[in-house]
GROMACS .gro file of C-alpha atoms in nm:
model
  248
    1UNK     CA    1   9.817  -9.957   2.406
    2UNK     CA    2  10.010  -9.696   2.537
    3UNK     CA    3  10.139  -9.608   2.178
    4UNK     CA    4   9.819  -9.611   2.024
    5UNK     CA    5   9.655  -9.363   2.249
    6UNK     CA    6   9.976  -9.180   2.171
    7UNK     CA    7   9.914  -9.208   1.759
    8UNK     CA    8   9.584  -9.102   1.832
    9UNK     CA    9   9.600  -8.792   2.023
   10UNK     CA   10   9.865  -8.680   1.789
   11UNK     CA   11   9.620  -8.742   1.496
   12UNK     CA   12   9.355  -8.546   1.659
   13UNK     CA   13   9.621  -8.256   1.744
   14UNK     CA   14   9.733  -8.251   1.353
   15UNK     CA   15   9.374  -8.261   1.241
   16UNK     CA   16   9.274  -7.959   1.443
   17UNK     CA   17   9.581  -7.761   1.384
   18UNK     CA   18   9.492  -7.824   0.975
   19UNK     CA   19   9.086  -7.678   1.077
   20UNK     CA   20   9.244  -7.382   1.215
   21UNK     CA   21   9.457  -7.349   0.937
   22UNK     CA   22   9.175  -7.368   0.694
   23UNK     CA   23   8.927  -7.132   0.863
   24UNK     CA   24   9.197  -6.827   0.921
   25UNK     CA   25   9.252  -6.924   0.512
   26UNK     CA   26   8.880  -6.923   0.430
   27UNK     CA   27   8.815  -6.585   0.669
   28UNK     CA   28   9.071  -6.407   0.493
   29UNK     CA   29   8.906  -6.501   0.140
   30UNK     CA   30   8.618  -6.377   0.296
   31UNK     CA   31   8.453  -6.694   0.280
   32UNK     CA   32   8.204  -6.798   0.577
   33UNK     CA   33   8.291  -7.080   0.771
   34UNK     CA   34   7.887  -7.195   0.777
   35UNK     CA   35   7.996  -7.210   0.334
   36UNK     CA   36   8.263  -7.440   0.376
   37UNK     CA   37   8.111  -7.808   0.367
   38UNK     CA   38   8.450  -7.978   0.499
   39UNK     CA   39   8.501  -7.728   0.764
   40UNK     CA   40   8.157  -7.818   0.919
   41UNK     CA   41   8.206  -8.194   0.812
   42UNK     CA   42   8.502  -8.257   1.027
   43UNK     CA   43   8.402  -7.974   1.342
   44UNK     CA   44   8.127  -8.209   1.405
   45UNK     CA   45   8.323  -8.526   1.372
   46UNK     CA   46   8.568  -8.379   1.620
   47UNK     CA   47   8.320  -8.224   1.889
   48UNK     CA   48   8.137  -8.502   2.098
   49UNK     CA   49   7.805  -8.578   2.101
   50UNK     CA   50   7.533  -8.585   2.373
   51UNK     CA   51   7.282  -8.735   2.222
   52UNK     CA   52   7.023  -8.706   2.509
   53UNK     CA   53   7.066  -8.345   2.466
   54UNK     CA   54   7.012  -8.375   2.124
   55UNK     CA   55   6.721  -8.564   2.147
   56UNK     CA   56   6.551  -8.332   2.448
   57UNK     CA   57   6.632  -8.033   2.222
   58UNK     CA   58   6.494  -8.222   1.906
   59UNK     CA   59   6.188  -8.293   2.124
   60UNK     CA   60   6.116  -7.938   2.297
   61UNK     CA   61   6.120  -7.777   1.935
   62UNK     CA   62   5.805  -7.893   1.809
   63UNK     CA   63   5.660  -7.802   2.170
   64UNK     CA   64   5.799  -7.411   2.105
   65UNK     CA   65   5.659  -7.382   1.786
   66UNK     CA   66   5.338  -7.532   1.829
   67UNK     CA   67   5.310  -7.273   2.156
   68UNK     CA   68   5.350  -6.977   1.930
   69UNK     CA   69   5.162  -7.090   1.656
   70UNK     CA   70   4.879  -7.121   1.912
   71UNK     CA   71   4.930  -6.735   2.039
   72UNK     CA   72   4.937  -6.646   1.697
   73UNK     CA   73   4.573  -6.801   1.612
   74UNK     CA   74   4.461  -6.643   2.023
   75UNK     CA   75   4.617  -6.304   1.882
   76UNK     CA   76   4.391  -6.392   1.541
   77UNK     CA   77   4.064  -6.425   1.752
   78UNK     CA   78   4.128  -6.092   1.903
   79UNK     CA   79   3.792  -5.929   2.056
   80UNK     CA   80   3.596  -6.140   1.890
   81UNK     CA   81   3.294  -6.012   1.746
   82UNK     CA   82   3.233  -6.291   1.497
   83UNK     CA   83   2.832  -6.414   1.674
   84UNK     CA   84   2.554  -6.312   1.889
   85UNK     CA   85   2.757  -6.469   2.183
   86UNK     CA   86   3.060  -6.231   2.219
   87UNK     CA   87   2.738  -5.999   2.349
   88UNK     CA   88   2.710  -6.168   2.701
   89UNK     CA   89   3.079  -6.316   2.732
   90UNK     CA   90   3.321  -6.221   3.061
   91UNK     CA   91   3.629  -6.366   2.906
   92UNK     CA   92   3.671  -6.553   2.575
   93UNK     CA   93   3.786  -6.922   2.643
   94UNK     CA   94   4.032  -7.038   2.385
   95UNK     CA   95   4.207  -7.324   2.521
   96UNK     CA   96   4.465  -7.438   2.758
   97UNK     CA   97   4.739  -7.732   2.812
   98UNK     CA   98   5.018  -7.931   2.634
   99UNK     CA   99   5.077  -7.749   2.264
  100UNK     CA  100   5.266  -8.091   2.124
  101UNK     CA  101   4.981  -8.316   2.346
  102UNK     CA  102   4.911  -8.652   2.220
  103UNK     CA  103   4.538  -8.610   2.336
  104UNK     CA  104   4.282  -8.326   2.289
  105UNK     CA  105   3.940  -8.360   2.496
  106UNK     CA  106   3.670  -8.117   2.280
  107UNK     CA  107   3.378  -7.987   2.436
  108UNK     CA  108   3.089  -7.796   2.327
  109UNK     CA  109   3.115  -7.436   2.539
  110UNK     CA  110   3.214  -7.286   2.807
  111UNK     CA  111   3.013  -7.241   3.137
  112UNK     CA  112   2.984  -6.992   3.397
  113UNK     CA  113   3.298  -7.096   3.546
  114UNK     CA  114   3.489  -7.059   3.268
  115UNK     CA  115   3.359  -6.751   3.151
  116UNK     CA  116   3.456  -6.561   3.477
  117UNK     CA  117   3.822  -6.793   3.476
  118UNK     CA  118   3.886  -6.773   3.100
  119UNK     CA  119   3.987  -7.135   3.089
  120UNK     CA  120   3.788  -7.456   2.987
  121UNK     CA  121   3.653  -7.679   3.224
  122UNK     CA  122   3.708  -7.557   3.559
  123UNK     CA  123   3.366  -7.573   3.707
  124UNK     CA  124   3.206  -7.900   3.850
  125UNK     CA  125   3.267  -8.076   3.524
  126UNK     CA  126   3.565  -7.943   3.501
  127UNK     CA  127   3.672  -8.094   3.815
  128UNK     CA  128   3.525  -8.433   3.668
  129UNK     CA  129   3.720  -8.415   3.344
  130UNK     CA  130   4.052  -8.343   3.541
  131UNK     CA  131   3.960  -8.669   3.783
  132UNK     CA  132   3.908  -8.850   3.446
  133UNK     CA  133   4.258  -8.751   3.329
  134UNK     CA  134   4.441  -8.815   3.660
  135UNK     CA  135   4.294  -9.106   3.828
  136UNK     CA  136   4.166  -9.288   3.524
  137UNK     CA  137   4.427  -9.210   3.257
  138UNK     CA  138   4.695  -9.165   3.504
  139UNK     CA  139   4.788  -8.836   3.363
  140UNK     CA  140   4.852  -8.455   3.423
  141UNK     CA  141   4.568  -8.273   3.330
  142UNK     CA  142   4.867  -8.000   3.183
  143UNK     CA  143   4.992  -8.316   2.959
  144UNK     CA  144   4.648  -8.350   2.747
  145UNK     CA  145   4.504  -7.996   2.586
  146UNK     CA  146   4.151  -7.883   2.623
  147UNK     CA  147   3.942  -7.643   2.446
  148UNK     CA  148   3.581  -7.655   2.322
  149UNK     CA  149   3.376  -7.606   1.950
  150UNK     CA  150   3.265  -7.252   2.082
  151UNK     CA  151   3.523  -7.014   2.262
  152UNK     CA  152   3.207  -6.798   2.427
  153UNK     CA  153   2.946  -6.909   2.665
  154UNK     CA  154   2.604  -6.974   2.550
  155UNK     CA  155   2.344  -6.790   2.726
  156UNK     CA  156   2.245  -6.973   3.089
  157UNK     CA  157   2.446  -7.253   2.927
  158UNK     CA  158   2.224  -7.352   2.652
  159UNK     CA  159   2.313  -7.518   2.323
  160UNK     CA  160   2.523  -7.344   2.083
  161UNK     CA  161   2.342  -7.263   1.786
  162UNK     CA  162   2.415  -7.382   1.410
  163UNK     CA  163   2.554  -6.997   1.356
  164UNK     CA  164   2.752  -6.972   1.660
  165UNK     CA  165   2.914  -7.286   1.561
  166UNK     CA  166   2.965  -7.216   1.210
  167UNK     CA  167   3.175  -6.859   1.341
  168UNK     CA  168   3.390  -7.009   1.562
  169UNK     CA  169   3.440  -7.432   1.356
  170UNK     CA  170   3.715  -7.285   1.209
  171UNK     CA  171   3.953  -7.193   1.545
  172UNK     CA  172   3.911  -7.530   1.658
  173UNK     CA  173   4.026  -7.684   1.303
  174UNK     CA  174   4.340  -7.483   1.328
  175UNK     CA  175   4.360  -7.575   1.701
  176UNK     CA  176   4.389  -7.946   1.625
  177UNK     CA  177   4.597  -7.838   1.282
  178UNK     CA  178   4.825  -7.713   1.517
  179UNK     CA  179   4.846  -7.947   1.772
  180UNK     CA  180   4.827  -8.243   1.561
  181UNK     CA  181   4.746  -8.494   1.854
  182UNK     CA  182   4.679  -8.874   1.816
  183UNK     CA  183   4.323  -8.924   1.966
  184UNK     CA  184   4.023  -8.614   2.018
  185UNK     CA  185   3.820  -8.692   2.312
  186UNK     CA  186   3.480  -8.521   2.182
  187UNK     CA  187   3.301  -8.461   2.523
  188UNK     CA  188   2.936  -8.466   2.407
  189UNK     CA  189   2.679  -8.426   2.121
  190UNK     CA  190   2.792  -8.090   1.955
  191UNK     CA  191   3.164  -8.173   2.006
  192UNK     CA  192   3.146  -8.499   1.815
  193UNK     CA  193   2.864  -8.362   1.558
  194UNK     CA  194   3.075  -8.092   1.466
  195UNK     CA  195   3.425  -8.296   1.423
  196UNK     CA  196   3.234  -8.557   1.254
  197UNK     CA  197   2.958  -8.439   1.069
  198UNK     CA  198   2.672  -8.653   1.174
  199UNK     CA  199   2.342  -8.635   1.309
  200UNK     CA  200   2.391  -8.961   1.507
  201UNK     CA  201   2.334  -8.913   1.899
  202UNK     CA  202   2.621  -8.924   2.142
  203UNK     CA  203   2.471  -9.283   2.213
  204UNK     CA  204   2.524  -9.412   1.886
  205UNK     CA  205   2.878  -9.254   1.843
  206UNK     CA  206   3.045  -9.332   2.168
  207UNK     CA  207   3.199  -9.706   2.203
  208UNK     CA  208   3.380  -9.676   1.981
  209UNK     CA  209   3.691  -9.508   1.743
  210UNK     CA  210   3.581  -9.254   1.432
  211UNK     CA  211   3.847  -9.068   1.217
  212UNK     CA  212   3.844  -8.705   1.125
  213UNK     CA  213   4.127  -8.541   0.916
  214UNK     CA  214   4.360  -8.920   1.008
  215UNK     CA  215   4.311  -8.857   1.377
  216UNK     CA  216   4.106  -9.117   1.552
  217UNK     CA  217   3.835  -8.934   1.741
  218UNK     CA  218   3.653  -9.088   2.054
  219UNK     CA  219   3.289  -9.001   2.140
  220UNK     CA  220   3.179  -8.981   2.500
  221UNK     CA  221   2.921  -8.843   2.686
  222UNK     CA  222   3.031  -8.482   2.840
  223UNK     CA  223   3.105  -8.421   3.215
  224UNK     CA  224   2.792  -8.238   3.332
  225UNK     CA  225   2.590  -8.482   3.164
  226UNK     CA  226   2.750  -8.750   3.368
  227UNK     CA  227   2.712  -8.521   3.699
  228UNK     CA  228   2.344  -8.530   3.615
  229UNK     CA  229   2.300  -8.906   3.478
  230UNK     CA  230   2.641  -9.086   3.740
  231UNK     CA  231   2.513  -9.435   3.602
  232UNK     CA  232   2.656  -9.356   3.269
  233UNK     CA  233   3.010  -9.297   3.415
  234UNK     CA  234   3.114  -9.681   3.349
  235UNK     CA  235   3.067  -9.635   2.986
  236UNK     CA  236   3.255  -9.296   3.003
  237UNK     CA  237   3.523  -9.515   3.124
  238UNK     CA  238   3.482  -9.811   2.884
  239UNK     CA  239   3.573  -9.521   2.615
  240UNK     CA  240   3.892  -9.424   2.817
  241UNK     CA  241   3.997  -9.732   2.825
  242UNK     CA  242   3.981  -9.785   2.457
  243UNK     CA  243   4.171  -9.440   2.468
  244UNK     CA  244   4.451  -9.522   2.700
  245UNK     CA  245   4.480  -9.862   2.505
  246UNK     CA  246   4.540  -9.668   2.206
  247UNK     CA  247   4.807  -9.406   2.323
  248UNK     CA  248   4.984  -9.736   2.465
   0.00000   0.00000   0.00000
């Protein structure tokens, strides 16, 4: 045994003095060791491999890119200008959570709450969303992402309007072509009309998976419509379950 460590170590020995050889040769041509194929062949059969860090830095790229690629579309917004409802707005609400999240919830607009904050859902159905997250789903609320159809809030928190949602359609679209998650929550009527083009009611849609663009998209009623109607919380929660089933 003792030998054949010995044979070994002097293999490895020969074969790096014979890379070191071969680069000085190669830098002296002028050549660049990244354009010599063998040279980068046998460096990485020679330098060991951590292949949990390989796989964590594999992982955390998507998660970097996704994160800029989501500034870049903020930076796109700008001072938006693009409706009536940049008029009355404190702060513009874009969005806020995981960039590489498996789940996005959708909702319709933000409220007073969020105007003043500048992040979605941090008012009393905000509060109910996050409970939904981490006592139902058993998740971080900074694990899912959250953002809604229109970045502005609506005027004493009424509907958004067909032109309001028309101006701003397009920012969530490249939110979610960013993201890329598995599953949309769409948190009320306007969030699930506008991802799925219907005129069905929230009542007809929920219960139930719906696909937009390959991602399966789960109707449910919104937050403050629960605060107002609590009886309707168990179905909320028959759609989670379908939801958590799904992400496994």
């Amino acid at each position: 045994m003792k030998d054949i460590r010995k044979d070994l170590k002097e293999v490895v020995s020969s074969l790096k003095g014979h890379l070191i050889y071969q680069r000085d040769v190669l830098l002296a041509e002028g050549v660049t060791l990244k354009d010599s194929y063998e040279f980068r062949v046998l460096s990485s059969e020679l330098k060991p491999k951590n292949q949990n860090s390989n796989k964590e830095a594999e992982n955390s790229k998507p998660k970097i890119q996704n994160s800029k690629l989501l500034e870049e579309l903020r930076a796109e917004i700008g001072d938006c200008q693009r409706c009536k409802l940049s008029k009355g707005r404190t702060n513009l609400v874009f969005g806020v959570g995981n960039p590489d999240a498996r789940i996005v919830f959708v909702g319709e607009g933000p409220g007073k709450d969020e105007d003043l904050q500048g992040e979605p859902f941090v008012g009393r159905a905000g509060q109910l969303l996050t409970d939904i997250i981490t006592k139902g789903m058993k998740m971080r609320r900074e694990d899912v992402y959250i953002c809604n159809v229109v970045k502005c809030r609506p005027p004493e928190n009424r509907n958004p309007e067909p032109d309001e949602i028309d101006a701003c359609e397009g920012f969530l679209i490249k939110q979610l072509e960013v993201i890329k998650p598995e599953i949309v929550v769409a948190l009320g009527t306007f969030a699930a009309k506008t991802l799925l083009k219907t005129d069905l009611p929230i009542s007809k849609l929920r219960g139930g998976f719906h696909d937009y663009k390959g991602i399966k998209v789960m109707p449910t009623f919104h937050p403050s419509y629960l605060l107002r109607n609590p009886e309707k919380k168990k179905d909320t929660w028959e759609d989670i379950k379908m939801v958590i089933a799904r992400l496994g």
